């Protein structure tokens, strides 16, 4: 047995041991000793009998076991979704939360297995794959995901209503904004009754966390909890899109958010705490999905490249990518309305020109216009990415842009990141696509 945890409660100490066999953990095998303050001892023994001669060698590789487990979980999750009325099938690869680990099953059917933990639409699943035959011995959901209901702007009222005249009116409810609200399904909730799930964790919020016993989160926009629903829905949507592109390790975690807790008209990602904070100055930032997606862009790059943004141009790439990520996520829901305009609703509180835009992804800047301010210089990068999308299409562009990010240095330059992007295009799609990407960067005088 191996001591794995010691806990102290009001009434005493608790010692938890993991049963092992030839150095491998035994699934479900535990031993606990509870020592009261007066010295009384209680024992809980969950050890399994394992034959002394059990062979723990393997013939199945861990990667093969992971692939088998994930394929089975994915198929089951999609069958379950398609069987529910009104639910479409979301076919996506299932991500593992960690490497496959060797373990032993005790009892009459004792054997050595690969223990694989997977995430899917149905939650977190533990699969045990026979390390000699490759058969899935057990597949058990250990943390359920459920669907809830909510109401959001998608992506924001200026775009959905195609109305540049809308104004915030100090966060008041308005008929025009009520019409802009859209009823949606909130997927992958963890069942806690809060807006927490596989990809989103509303950790703190002005006015307290939204809670619902039946997982219904429908509020009008004057209610601060409306922004919490916005964050949950739009982050879940964008991570599901990333997964659909084939990426299982791009910020594949429950991203922490602090909603409406900053008084100023600004939102930001803090890499030291891996937290995104949204502000409530002017238009509440989280009422505009493009603000949410922009900040998530920073979290993506920090997750893929630890410490990303160590140079001015790397910082500008971060801002440009955030703007691009906001716009590309708007493509499916914006019906082509002012697509290159970034943060149309949020910008109504600080711009007078129409259309209202914080920045645009179709500007004319080149490296001749670099001024050392990352948001300004980011417009050079976002225009190049936008041109790539216009030439190759949304799916191809987003896939190669995310793939290239894995090869960035934390202090990369425009030229270095552009070369990484060209290489990703060449490897994913061939010479013609690489030339298209090269041309986009040459137009910005990056290459």
Coordinates of N, CA and C in Angstrom, one line a residue, residues 241-242 245 247 250 300 304 321 325 397-407:
X241 N -15.9 24.3 -31.3 CA -15.5 24.5 -32.7 C -14.0 24.1 -32.8
X242 N -13.2 24.5 -31.8 CA -11.8 24.1 -31.8 C -11.7 22.5 -31.9
X245 N -12.4 21.2 -35.2 CA -11.3 21.3 -36.2 C -10.3 20.2 -36.0
X247 N -8.5 19.7 -32.9 CA -7.5 20.0 -31.8 C -8.1 19.6 -30.5
X250 N -6.0 22.5 -27.2 CA -5.9 23.9 -27.3 C -6.8 24.5 -26.2
X300 N -5.9 31.1 -25.3 CA -5.5 30.1 -26.2 C -4.0 30.1 -26.4
X304 N -1.1 27.4 -25.4 CA -0.3 26.6 -26.4 C 1.2 27.0 -26.3
X321 N -4.4 38.3 -33.3 CA -5.1 37.0 -33.2 C -6.4 37.1 -32.5
X325 N -9.9 36.1 -34.0 CA -10.6 35.0 -33.4 C -12.1 35.4 -33.1
X397 N -8.4 28.1 -42.9 CA -7.6 29.1 -42.3 C -7.5 29.0 -40.8
X398 N -8.6 28.7 -40.1 CA -8.6 28.6 -38.6 C -7.7 27.4 -38.2
X399 N -7.8 26.3 -39.0 CA -7.0 25.1 -38.6 C -5.5 25.4 -38.8
X400 N -5.1 26.0 -39.9 CA -3.7 26.3 -40.0 C -3.2 27.3 -39.1
X401 N -4.0 28.3 -38.8 CA -3.6 29.4 -37.9 C -3.4 28.8 -36.4
X402 N -4.3 28.0 -36.0 CA -4.1 27.4 -34.7 C -2.9 26.4 -34.7
X403 N -2.7 25.6 -35.8 CA -1.6 24.7 -35.9 C -0.3 25.5 -35.8
X404 N -0.2 26.6 -36.5 CA 1.1 27.4 -36.5 C 1.4 27.9 -35.2
X405 N 0.4 28.2 -34.4 CA 0.7 28.8 -33.0 C 1.5 27.8 -32.2
X406 N 1.4 26.5 -32.4 CA 2.2 25.6 -31.6 C 3.7 25.8 -31.8
X407 N 4.1 26.4 -32.9 CA 5.5 26.5 -33.3 C 6.0 27.9 -33.0

